[in-house]
mmCIF file of C-alpha atoms in Angstrom:
data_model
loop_
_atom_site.group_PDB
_atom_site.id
_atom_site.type_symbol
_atom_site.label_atom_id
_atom_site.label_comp_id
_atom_site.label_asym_id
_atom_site.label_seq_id
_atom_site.Cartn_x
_atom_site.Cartn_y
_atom_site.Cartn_z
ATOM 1 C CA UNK A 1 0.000 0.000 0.000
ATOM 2 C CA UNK A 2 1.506 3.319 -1.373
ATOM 3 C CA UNK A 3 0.957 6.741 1.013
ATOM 4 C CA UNK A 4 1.264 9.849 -0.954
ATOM 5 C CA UNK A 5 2.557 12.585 1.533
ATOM 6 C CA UNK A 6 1.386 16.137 0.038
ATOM 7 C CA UNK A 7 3.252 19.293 1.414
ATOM 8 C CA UNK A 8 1.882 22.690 1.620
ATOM 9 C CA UNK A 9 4.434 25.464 0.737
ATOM 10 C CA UNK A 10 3.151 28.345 2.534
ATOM 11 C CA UNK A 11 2.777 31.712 0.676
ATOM 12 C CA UNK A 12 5.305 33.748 0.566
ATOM 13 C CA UNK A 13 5.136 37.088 2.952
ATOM 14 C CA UNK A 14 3.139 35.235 5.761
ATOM 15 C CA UNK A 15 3.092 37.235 8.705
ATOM 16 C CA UNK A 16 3.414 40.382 9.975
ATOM 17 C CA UNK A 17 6.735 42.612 10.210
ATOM 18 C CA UNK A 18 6.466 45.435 12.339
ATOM 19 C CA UNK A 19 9.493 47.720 10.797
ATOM 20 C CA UNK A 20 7.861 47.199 6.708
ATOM 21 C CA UNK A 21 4.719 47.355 5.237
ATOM 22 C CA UNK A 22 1.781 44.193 5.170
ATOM 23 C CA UNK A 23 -0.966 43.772 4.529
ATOM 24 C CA UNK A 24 -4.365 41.969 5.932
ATOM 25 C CA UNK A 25 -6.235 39.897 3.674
ATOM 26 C CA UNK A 26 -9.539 38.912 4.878
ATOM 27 C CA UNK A 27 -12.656 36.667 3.375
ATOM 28 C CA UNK A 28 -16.143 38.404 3.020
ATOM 29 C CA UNK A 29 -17.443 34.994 3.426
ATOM 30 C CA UNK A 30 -15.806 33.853 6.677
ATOM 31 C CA UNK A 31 -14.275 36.818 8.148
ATOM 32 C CA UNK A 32 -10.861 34.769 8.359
ATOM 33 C CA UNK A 33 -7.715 37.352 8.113
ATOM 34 C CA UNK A 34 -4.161 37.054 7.229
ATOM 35 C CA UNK A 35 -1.290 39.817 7.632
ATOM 36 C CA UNK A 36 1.346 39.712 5.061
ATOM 37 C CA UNK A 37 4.588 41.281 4.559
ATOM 38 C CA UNK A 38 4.086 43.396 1.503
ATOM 39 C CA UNK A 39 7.750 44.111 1.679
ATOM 40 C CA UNK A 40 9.015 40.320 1.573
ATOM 41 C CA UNK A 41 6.330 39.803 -1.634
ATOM 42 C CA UNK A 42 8.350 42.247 -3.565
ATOM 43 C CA UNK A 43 11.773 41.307 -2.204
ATOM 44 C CA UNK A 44 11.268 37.819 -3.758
ATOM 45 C CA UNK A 45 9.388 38.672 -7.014
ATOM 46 C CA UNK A 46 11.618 39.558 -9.808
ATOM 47 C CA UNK A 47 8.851 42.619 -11.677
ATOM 48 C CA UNK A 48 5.243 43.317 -11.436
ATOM 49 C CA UNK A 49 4.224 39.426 -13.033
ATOM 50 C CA UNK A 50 6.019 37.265 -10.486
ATOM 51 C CA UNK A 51 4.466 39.925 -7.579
ATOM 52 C CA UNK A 52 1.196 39.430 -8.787
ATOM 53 C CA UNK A 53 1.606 35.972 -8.810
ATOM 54 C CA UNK A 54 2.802 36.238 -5.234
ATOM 55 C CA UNK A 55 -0.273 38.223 -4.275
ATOM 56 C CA UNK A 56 -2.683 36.367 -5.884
ATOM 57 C CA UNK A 57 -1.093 32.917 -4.015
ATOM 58 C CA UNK A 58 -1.725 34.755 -0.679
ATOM 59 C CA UNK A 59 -4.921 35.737 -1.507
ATOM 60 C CA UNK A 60 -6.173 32.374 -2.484
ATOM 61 C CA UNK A 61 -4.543 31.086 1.111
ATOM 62 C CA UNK A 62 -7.250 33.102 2.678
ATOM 63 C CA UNK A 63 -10.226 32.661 0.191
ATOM 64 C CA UNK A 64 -11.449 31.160 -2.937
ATOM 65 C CA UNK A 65 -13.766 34.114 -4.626
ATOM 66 C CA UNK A 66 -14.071 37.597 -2.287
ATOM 67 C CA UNK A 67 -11.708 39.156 -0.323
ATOM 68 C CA UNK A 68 -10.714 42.795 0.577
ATOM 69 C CA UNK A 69 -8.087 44.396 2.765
ATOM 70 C CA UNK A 70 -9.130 44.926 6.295
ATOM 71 C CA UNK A 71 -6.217 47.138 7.642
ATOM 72 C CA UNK A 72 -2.397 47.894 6.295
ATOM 73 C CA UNK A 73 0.630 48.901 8.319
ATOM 74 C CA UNK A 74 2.832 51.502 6.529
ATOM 75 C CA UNK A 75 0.705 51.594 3.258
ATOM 76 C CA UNK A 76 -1.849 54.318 4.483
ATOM 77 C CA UNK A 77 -1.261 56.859 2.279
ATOM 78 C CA UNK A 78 -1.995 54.482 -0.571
ATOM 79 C CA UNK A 79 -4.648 52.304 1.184
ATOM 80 C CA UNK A 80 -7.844 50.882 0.052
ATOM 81 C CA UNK A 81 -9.950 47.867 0.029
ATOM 82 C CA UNK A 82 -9.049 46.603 -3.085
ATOM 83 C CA UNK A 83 -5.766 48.423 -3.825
ATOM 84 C CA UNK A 84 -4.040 47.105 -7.088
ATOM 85 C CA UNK A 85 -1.311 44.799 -7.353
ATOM 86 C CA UNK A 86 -0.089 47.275 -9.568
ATOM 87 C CA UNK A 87 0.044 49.952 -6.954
ATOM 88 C CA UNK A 88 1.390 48.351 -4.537
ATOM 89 C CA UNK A 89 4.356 46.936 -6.553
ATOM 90 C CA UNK A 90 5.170 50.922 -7.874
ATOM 91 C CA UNK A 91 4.801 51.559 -3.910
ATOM 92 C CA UNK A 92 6.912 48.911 -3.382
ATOM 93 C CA UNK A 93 9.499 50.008 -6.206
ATOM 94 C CA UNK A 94 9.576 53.643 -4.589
ATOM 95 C CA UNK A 95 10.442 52.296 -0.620
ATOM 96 C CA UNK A 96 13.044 49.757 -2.139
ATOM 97 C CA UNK A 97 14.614 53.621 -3.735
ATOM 98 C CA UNK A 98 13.827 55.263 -0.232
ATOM 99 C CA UNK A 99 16.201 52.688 1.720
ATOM 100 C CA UNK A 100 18.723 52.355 -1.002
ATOM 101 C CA UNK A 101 19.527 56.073 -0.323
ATOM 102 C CA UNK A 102 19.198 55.462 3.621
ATOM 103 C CA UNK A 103 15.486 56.740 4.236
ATOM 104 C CA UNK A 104 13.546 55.069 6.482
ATOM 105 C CA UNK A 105 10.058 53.161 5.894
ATOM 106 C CA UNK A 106 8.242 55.859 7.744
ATOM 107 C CA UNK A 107 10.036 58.742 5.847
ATOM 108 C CA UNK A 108 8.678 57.474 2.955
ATOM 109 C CA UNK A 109 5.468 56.620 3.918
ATOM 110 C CA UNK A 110 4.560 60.198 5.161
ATOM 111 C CA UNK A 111 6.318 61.828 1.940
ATOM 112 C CA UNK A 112 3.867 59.495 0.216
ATOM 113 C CA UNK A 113 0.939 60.469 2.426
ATOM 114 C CA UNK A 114 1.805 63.968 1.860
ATOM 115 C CA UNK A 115 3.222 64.344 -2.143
ATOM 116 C CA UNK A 116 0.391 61.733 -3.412
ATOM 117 C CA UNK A 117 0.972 57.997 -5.414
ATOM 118 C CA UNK A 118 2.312 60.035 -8.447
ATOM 119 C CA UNK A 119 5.369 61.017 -6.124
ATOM 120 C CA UNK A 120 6.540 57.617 -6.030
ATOM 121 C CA UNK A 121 10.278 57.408 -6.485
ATOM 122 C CA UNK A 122 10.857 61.193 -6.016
ATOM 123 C CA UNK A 123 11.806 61.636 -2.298
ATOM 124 C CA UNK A 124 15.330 61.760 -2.728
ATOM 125 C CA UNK A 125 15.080 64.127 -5.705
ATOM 126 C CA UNK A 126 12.988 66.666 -3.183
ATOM 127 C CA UNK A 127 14.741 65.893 -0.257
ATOM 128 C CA UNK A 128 16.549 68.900 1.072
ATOM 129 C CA UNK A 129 17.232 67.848 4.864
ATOM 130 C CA UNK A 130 16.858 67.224 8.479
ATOM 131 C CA UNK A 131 16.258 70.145 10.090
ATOM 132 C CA UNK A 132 13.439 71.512 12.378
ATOM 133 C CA UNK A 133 12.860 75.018 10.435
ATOM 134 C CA UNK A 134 14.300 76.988 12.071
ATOM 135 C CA UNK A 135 17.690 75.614 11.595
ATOM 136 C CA UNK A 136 16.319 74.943 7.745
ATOM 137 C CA UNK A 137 15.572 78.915 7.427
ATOM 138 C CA UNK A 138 19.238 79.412 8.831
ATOM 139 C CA UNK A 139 20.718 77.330 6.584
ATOM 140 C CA UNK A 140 18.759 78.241 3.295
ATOM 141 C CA UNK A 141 19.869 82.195 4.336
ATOM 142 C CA UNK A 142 23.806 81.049 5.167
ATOM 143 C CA UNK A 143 23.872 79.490 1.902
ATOM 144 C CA UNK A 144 21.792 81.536 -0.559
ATOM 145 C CA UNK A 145 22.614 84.652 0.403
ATOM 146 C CA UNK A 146 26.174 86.597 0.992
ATOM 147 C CA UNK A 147 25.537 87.695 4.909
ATOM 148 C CA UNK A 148 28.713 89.306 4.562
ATOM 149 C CA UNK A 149 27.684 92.282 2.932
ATOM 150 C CA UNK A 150 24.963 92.618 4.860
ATOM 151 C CA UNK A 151 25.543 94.790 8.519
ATOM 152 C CA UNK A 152 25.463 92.764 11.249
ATOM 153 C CA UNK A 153 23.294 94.843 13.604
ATOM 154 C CA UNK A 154 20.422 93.337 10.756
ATOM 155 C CA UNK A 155 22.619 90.088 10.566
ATOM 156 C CA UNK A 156 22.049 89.402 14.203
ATOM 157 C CA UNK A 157 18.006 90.043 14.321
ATOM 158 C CA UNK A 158 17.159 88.075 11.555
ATOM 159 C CA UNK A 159 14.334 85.667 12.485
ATOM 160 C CA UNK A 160 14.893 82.818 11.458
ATOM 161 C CA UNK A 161 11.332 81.486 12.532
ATOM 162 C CA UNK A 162 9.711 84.119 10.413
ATOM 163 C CA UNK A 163 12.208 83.279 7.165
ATOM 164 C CA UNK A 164 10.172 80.216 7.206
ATOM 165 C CA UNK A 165 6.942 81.493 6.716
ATOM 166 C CA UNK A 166 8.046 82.840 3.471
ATOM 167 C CA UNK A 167 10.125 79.445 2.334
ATOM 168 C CA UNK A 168 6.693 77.578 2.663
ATOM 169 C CA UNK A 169 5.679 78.366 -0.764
ATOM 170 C CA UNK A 170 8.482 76.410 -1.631
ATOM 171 C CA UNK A 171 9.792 73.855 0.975
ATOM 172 C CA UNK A 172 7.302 71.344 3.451
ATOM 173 C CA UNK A 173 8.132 69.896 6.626
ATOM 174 C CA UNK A 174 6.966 66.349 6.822
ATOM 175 C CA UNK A 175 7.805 64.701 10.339
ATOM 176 C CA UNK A 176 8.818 61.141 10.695
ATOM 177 C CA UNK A 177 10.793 59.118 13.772
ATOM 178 C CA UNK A 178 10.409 61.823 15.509
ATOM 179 C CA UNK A 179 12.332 64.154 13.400
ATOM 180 C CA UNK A 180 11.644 66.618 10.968
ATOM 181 C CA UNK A 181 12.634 66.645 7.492
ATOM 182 C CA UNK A 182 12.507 69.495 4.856
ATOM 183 C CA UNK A 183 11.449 69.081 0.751
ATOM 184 C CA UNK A 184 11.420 70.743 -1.892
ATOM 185 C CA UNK A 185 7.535 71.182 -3.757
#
């Protein structure tokens, strides 16, 4: 008598990760939900194909026919029920950018929330800094304009805090673990 022995594989991704973004994936039918690490799907898929094969593996873990996603961790600014593959993989394309340069996951996912979806791969391109403004206002004056030939008695009562009101037409402050961090519109 012969025993066939199936395994398994579990998808890829299972699990939650709390420094990168997942995902929960949860049937209509049942109510069962699984987090999964968006992150890891795109770290092991080689373009947008392979992740959507990926995706639509974990999926089918959960559920045959209707499912939606329930809640997200570090895809808010992005998030909806039925968010596309597609999306997510460009999100995915623009973090994997973000940390090559030595952002962090949150960094990018406020400069996300902020800029919009069609800012994806641009934060290092309008990133001028970390700085609270003040010290951003400062540092735009020291190095756009020559406070040498300038007196100091107005040198010394520049405010700094004020310069900033005027340099928000064309710099934001978008705060992320717990710092602040200055870009260009």
């Amino acid at each position: 008598m012969d025993t066939q022995t199936t395994t398994k594989t579990k998808p890829i991704g299972l699990g939650l990760h709390d420094d990168f973004p997942a995902i929960c994936i949860q049937d209509y039918e049942t109510n069962k939900f699984v987090w999964f690490n968006v992150y890891e799907i795109f770290q092991n898929s080689n373009d947008l194909e392979e992740f959507q094969e990926h995706m639509t593996k974990a999926r089918k873990s959960i559920c045959i026919d209707e499912w939606f996603y329930s809640d997200c961790q570090y895809l808010h600014s992005i998030y909806s029920e039925h968010i596309s593959d597609e999306t997510l993989f460009e999100y995915m394309e623009s973090l994997d950018d973000a940390l090559a340069d030595g952002h962090s996951v949150s960094l990018h996912e406020e400069f996300i929330g902020h800029f919009g979806d069609s800012y994806f791969n641009c934060l290092n391109d309008m990133y001028y800094g970390e700085f609270d403004t003040k010290e951003f206002s400062e540092d735009y004056i020291e190095n756009t304009v020559d406070l040498d030939s300038i007196p100091d008695i107005i040198r010394s009562n520049i405010d700094y805090e004020n310069v900033w009101y005027d340099l928000q037409h064309d710099y934001v402050e978008i705060e992320a673990d717990r710092s602040t961090y200055i870009f260009r519109r």
